[in-house]
């Protein structure tokens, strides 16, 4: 009886050791998969400005899908790929400023003819019903009647776009060239978008934001904080006000 009991205890210990090792191996596997996912499939972004209000708020942290809009790969046929569509919200590198990441909505795809009249977007000759787009409380000619007001009459327009813009206008419409997209923020009155710096090349598109995984109330920033001092202040502010300024209701809020 004692001998059999000794064997049972020994077997239990051996099983316990195996379970511990298997558990460690499982954690390692999960860690490797997480690294792969966040290195190749997903990427997180913080929203510093209000150009996409109220679809995306200042201080939203979003998780973006990097695969859907990428080039099709033969070694990953199980992944879903598709072309960028009108109405998609996308994350991209700002043209001529590769260190600045922006989030806007696709308004025009290659071949589309776009113009604004009184702030209303006309796409291929038809006015668009855009319930998510904010309306301006006052009129600005270049912003609201684009592209039929000269760039010289507008503000915050890049010199490169001011020179290029006339070559894309046909019969009062801006014609989107191949491989390019016309982007606008949902906060139309306060969005520096394709009206001010031009088309976004396909290769600049990084992905599609899926949902908000965390949202923290903070002031608007024109550009990302790059100095160590600014980042340290930002981290301290988050630690101090994490519970009181986190927008808990936006956790897992989908972006459409």
PDB file of N, CA, C and O in Angstrom, residues 14-52:
ATOM      1  N   UNK A  14       5.592  14.270 -11.334  1.00  0.00           N
ATOM      2  CA  UNK A  14       6.048  14.329 -12.719  1.00  0.00           C
ATOM      3  C   UNK A  14       5.025  15.026 -13.595  1.00  0.00           C
ATOM      4  O   UNK A  14       5.357  15.843 -14.439  1.00  0.00           O
ATOM      5  N   UNK A  15       3.750  14.740 -13.369  1.00  0.00           N
ATOM      6  CA  UNK A  15       2.709  15.398 -14.142  1.00  0.00           C
ATOM      7  C   UNK A  15       2.696  16.894 -13.855  1.00  0.00           C
ATOM      8  O   UNK A  15       2.527  17.717 -14.741  1.00  0.00           O
ATOM      9  N   UNK A  16       2.916  17.236 -12.587  1.00  0.00           N
ATOM     10  CA  UNK A  16       2.959  18.650 -12.234  1.00  0.00           C
ATOM     11  C   UNK A  16       4.098  19.362 -12.926  1.00  0.00           C
ATOM     12  O   UNK A  16       3.931  20.471 -13.437  1.00  0.00           O
ATOM     13  N   UNK A  17       5.284  18.760 -12.982  1.00  0.00           N
ATOM     14  CA  UNK A  17       6.421  19.363 -13.660  1.00  0.00           C
ATOM     15  C   UNK A  17       6.138  19.536 -15.141  1.00  0.00           C
ATOM     16  O   UNK A  17       6.455  20.566 -15.734  1.00  0.00           O
ATOM     17  N   UNK A  18       5.535  18.562 -15.749  1.00  0.00           N
ATOM     18  CA  UNK A  18       5.189  18.658 -17.167  1.00  0.00           C
ATOM     19  C   UNK A  18       4.176  19.769 -17.405  1.00  0.00           C
ATOM     20  O   UNK A  18       4.293  20.522 -18.347  1.00  0.00           O
ATOM     21  N   UNK A  19       3.216  19.880 -16.537  1.00  0.00           N
ATOM     22  CA  UNK A  19       2.190  20.921 -16.678  1.00  0.00           C
ATOM     23  C   UNK A  19       2.809  22.310 -16.589  1.00  0.00           C
ATOM     24  O   UNK A  19       2.460  23.217 -17.330  1.00  0.00           O
ATOM     25  N   UNK A  20       3.752  22.481 -15.656  1.00  0.00           N
ATOM     26  CA  UNK A  20       4.436  23.769 -15.513  1.00  0.00           C
ATOM     27  C   UNK A  20       5.212  24.119 -16.779  1.00  0.00           C
ATOM     28  O   UNK A  20       5.158  25.254 -17.274  1.00  0.00           O
ATOM     29  N   UNK A  21       5.923  23.134 -17.323  1.00  0.00           N
ATOM     30  CA  UNK A  21       6.679  23.368 -18.546  1.00  0.00           C
ATOM     31  C   UNK A  21       5.751  23.675 -19.725  1.00  0.00           C
ATOM     32  O   UNK A  21       5.998  24.583 -20.513  1.00  0.00           O
ATOM     33  N   UNK A  22       4.669  22.903 -19.814  1.00  0.00           N
ATOM     34  CA  UNK A  22       3.711  23.140 -20.895  1.00  0.00           C
ATOM     35  C   UNK A  22       3.061  24.516 -20.773  1.00  0.00           C
ATOM     36  O   UNK A  22       2.838  25.210 -21.769  1.00  0.00           O
ATOM     37  N   UNK A  23       2.788  24.903 -19.533  1.00  0.00           N
ATOM     38  CA  UNK A  23       2.224  26.232 -19.324  1.00  0.00           C
ATOM     39  C   UNK A  23       3.181  27.323 -19.760  1.00  0.00           C
ATOM     40  O   UNK A  23       2.773  28.299 -20.410  1.00  0.00           O
ATOM     41  N   UNK A  24       4.456  27.156 -19.422  1.00  0.00           N
ATOM     42  CA  UNK A  24       5.465  28.135 -19.838  1.00  0.00           C
ATOM     43  C   UNK A  24       5.569  28.181 -21.357  1.00  0.00           C
ATOM     44  O   UNK A  24       5.662  29.262 -21.963  1.00  0.00           O
ATOM     45  N   UNK A  25       5.542  27.004 -21.983  1.00  0.00           N
ATOM     46  CA  UNK A  25       5.613  26.951 -23.442  1.00  0.00           C
ATOM     47  C   UNK A  25       4.395  27.621 -24.074  1.00  0.00           C
ATOM     48  O   UNK A  25       4.508  28.311 -25.101  1.00  0.00           O
ATOM     49  N   UNK A  26       3.233  27.449 -23.452  1.00  0.00           N
ATOM     50  CA  UNK A  26       2.018  28.089 -23.973  1.00  0.00           C
ATOM     51  C   UNK A  26       2.134  29.605 -23.904  1.00  0.00           C
ATOM     52  O   UNK A  26       1.767  30.308 -24.836  1.00  0.00           O
ATOM     53  N   UNK A  27       2.633  30.110 -22.769  1.00  0.00           N
ATOM     54  CA  UNK A  27       2.812  31.555 -22.631  1.00  0.00           C
ATOM     55  C   UNK A  27       3.788  32.081 -23.669  1.00  0.00           C
ATOM     56  O   UNK A  27       3.593  33.160 -24.242  1.00  0.00           O
ATOM     57  N   UNK A  28       4.845  31.318 -23.909  1.00  0.00           N
ATOM     58  CA  UNK A  28       5.823  31.732 -24.928  1.00  0.00           C
ATOM     59  C   UNK A  28       5.165  31.772 -26.304  1.00  0.00           C
ATOM     60  O   UNK A  28       5.401  32.691 -27.092  1.00  0.00           O
ATOM     61  N   UNK A  29       4.324  30.770 -26.586  1.00  0.00           N
ATOM     62  CA  UNK A  29       3.632  30.742 -27.871  1.00  0.00           C
ATOM     63  C   UNK A  29       2.705  31.933 -28.037  1.00  0.00           C
ATOM     64  O   UNK A  29       2.662  32.569 -29.092  1.00  0.00           O
ATOM     65  N   UNK A  30       1.968  32.255 -26.970  1.00  0.00           N
ATOM     66  CA  UNK A  30       1.078  33.415 -27.018  1.00  0.00           C
ATOM     67  C   UNK A  30       1.878  34.694 -27.224  1.00  0.00           C
ATOM     68  O   UNK A  30       1.480  35.579 -27.989  1.00  0.00           O
ATOM     69  N   UNK A  31       3.007  34.795 -26.543  1.00  0.00           N
ATOM     70  CA  UNK A  31       3.863  35.989 -26.665  1.00  0.00           C
ATOM     71  C   UNK A  31       4.371  36.148 -28.087  1.00  0.00           C
ATOM     72  O   UNK A  31       4.356  37.250 -28.656  1.00  0.00           O
ATOM     73  N   UNK A  32       4.810  35.043 -28.691  1.00  0.00           N
ATOM     74  CA  UNK A  32       5.303  35.097 -30.068  1.00  0.00           C
ATOM     75  C   UNK A  32       4.186  35.493 -31.029  1.00  0.00           C
ATOM     76  O   UNK A  32       4.376  36.322 -31.929  1.00  0.00           O
ATOM     77  N   UNK A  33       3.001  34.914 -30.827  1.00  0.00           N
ATOM     78  CA  UNK A  33       1.864  35.270 -31.675  1.00  0.00           C
ATOM     79  C   UNK A  33       1.488  36.742 -31.513  1.00  0.00           C
ATOM     80  O   UNK A  33       1.145  37.414 -32.486  1.00  0.00           O
ATOM     81  N   UNK A  34       1.559  37.243 -30.273  1.00  0.00           N
ATOM     82  CA  UNK A  34       1.244  38.655 -30.032  1.00  0.00           C
ATOM     83  C   UNK A  34       2.257  39.553 -30.732  1.00  0.00           C
ATOM     84  O   UNK A  34       1.889  40.569 -31.330  1.00  0.00           O
ATOM     85  N   UNK A  35       3.533  39.183 -30.660  1.00  0.00           N
ATOM     86  CA  UNK A  35       4.562  39.963 -31.356  1.00  0.00           C
ATOM     87  C   UNK A  35       4.304  39.977 -32.856  1.00  0.00           C
ATOM     88  O   UNK A  35       4.439  41.012 -33.520  1.00  0.00           O
ATOM     89  N   UNK A  36       3.945  38.824 -33.399  1.00  0.00           N
ATOM     90  CA  UNK A  36       3.652  38.749 -34.832  1.00  0.00           C
ATOM     91  C   UNK A  36       2.454  39.618 -35.180  1.00  0.00           C
ATOM     92  O   UNK A  36       2.478  40.383 -36.149  1.00  0.00           O
ATOM     93  N   UNK A  37       1.393  39.504 -34.360  1.00  0.00           N
ATOM     94  CA  UNK A  37       0.164  40.255 -34.643  1.00  0.00           C
ATOM     95  C   UNK A  37       0.421  41.750 -34.623  1.00  0.00           C
ATOM     96  O   UNK A  37       0.009  42.479 -35.528  1.00  0.00           O
ATOM     97  N   UNK A  38       1.129  42.227 -33.587  1.00  0.00           N
ATOM     98  CA  UNK A  38       1.337  43.666 -33.474  1.00  0.00           C
ATOM     99  C   UNK A  38       2.483  44.151 -34.358  1.00  0.00           C
ATOM    100  O   UNK A  38       2.623  45.345 -34.570  1.00  0.00           O
ATOM    101  N   UNK A  39       3.274  43.223 -34.872  1.00  0.00           N
ATOM    102  CA  UNK A  39       4.319  43.630 -35.797  1.00  0.00           C
ATOM    103  C   UNK A  39       3.866  43.646 -37.246  1.00  0.00           C
ATOM    104  O   UNK A  39       4.334  44.460 -38.040  1.00  0.00           O
ATOM    105  N   UNK A  40       2.914  42.767 -37.598  1.00  0.00           N
ATOM    106  CA  UNK A  40       2.539  42.608 -38.992  1.00  0.00           C
ATOM    107  C   UNK A  40       1.036  42.770 -39.259  1.00  0.00           C
ATOM    108  O   UNK A  40       0.661  43.118 -40.375  1.00  0.00           O
ATOM    109  N   UNK A  41       0.194  42.511 -38.291  1.00  0.00           N
ATOM    110  CA  UNK A  41      -1.246  42.515 -38.522  1.00  0.00           C
ATOM    111  C   UNK A  41      -1.913  43.773 -37.965  1.00  0.00           C
ATOM    112  O   UNK A  41      -2.715  44.405 -38.640  1.00  0.00           O
ATOM    113  N   UNK A  42      -1.563  44.144 -36.735  1.00  0.00           N
ATOM    114  CA  UNK A  42      -2.202  45.284 -36.087  1.00  0.00           C
ATOM    115  C   UNK A  42      -1.169  46.337 -35.700  1.00  0.00           C
ATOM    116  O   UNK A  42       0.023  46.046 -35.578  1.00  0.00           O
ATOM    117  N   UNK A  43      -1.658  47.552 -35.488  1.00  0.00           N
ATOM    118  CA  UNK A  43      -0.816  48.628 -34.979  1.00  0.00           C
ATOM    119  C   UNK A  43      -1.703  49.605 -34.217  1.00  0.00           C
ATOM    120  O   UNK A  43      -2.853  49.848 -34.596  1.00  0.00           O
ATOM    121  N   UNK A  44      -1.181  50.123 -33.117  1.00  0.00           N
ATOM    122  CA  UNK A  44      -1.965  51.074 -32.333  1.00  0.00           C
ATOM    123  C   UNK A  44      -1.547  52.507 -32.646  1.00  0.00           C
ATOM    124  O   UNK A  44      -0.380  52.784 -32.927  1.00  0.00           O
ATOM    125  N   UNK A  45      -2.525  53.429 -32.595  1.00  0.00           N
ATOM    126  CA  UNK A  45      -2.290  54.836 -32.870  1.00  0.00           C
ATOM    127  C   UNK A  45      -3.041  55.681 -31.857  1.00  0.00           C
ATOM    128  O   UNK A  45      -4.140  55.332 -31.434  1.00  0.00           O
ATOM    129  N   UNK A  46      -2.419  56.797 -31.485  1.00  0.00           N
ATOM    130  CA  UNK A  46      -3.079  57.778 -30.624  1.00  0.00           C
ATOM    131  C   UNK A  46      -3.543  58.941 -31.486  1.00  0.00           C
ATOM    132  O   UNK A  46      -2.820  59.397 -32.375  1.00  0.00           O
ATOM    133  N   UNK A  47      -4.751  59.436 -31.229  1.00  0.00           N
ATOM    134  CA  UNK A  47      -5.316  60.526 -32.010  1.00  0.00           C
ATOM    135  C   UNK A  47      -5.058  61.853 -31.284  1.00  0.00           C
ATOM    136  O   UNK A  47      -5.621  62.099 -30.210  1.00  0.00           O
ATOM    137  N   UNK A  48      -4.209  62.739 -31.860  1.00  0.00           N
ATOM    138  CA  UNK A  48      -3.854  63.969 -31.148  1.00  0.00           C
ATOM    139  C   UNK A  48      -4.696  65.187 -31.518  1.00  0.00           C
ATOM    140  O   UNK A  48      -4.610  66.215 -30.846  1.00  0.00           O
ATOM    141  N   UNK A  49      -5.484  65.102 -32.599  1.00  0.00           N
ATOM    142  CA  UNK A  49      -6.209  66.288 -33.062  1.00  0.00           C
ATOM    143  C   UNK A  49      -7.690  65.972 -33.276  1.00  0.00           C
ATOM    144  O   UNK A  49      -8.109  64.817 -33.251  1.00  0.00           O
ATOM    145  N   UNK A  50      -8.474  67.035 -33.518  1.00  0.00           N
ATOM    146  CA  UNK A  50      -9.921  66.878 -33.632  1.00  0.00           C
ATOM    147  C   UNK A  50     -10.452  66.888 -35.041  1.00  0.00           C
ATOM    148  O   UNK A  50     -11.639  67.173 -35.247  1.00  0.00           O
ATOM    149  N   UNK A  51      -9.637  66.549 -36.032  1.00  0.00           N
ATOM    150  CA  UNK A  51     -10.091  66.613 -37.424  1.00  0.00           C
ATOM    151  C   UNK A  51     -11.137  65.551 -37.767  1.00  0.00           C
ATOM    152  O   UNK A  51     -11.822  65.667 -38.781  1.00  0.00           O
ATOM    153  N   UNK A  52     -11.269  64.509 -36.911  1.00  0.00           N
ATOM    154  CA  UNK A  52     -12.248  63.455 -37.185  1.00  0.00           C
ATOM    155  C   UNK A  52     -13.401  63.443 -36.177  1.00  0.00           C
ATOM    156  O   UNK A  52     -14.149  62.477 -36.090  1.00  0.00           O
TER     157      UNK A  52
END
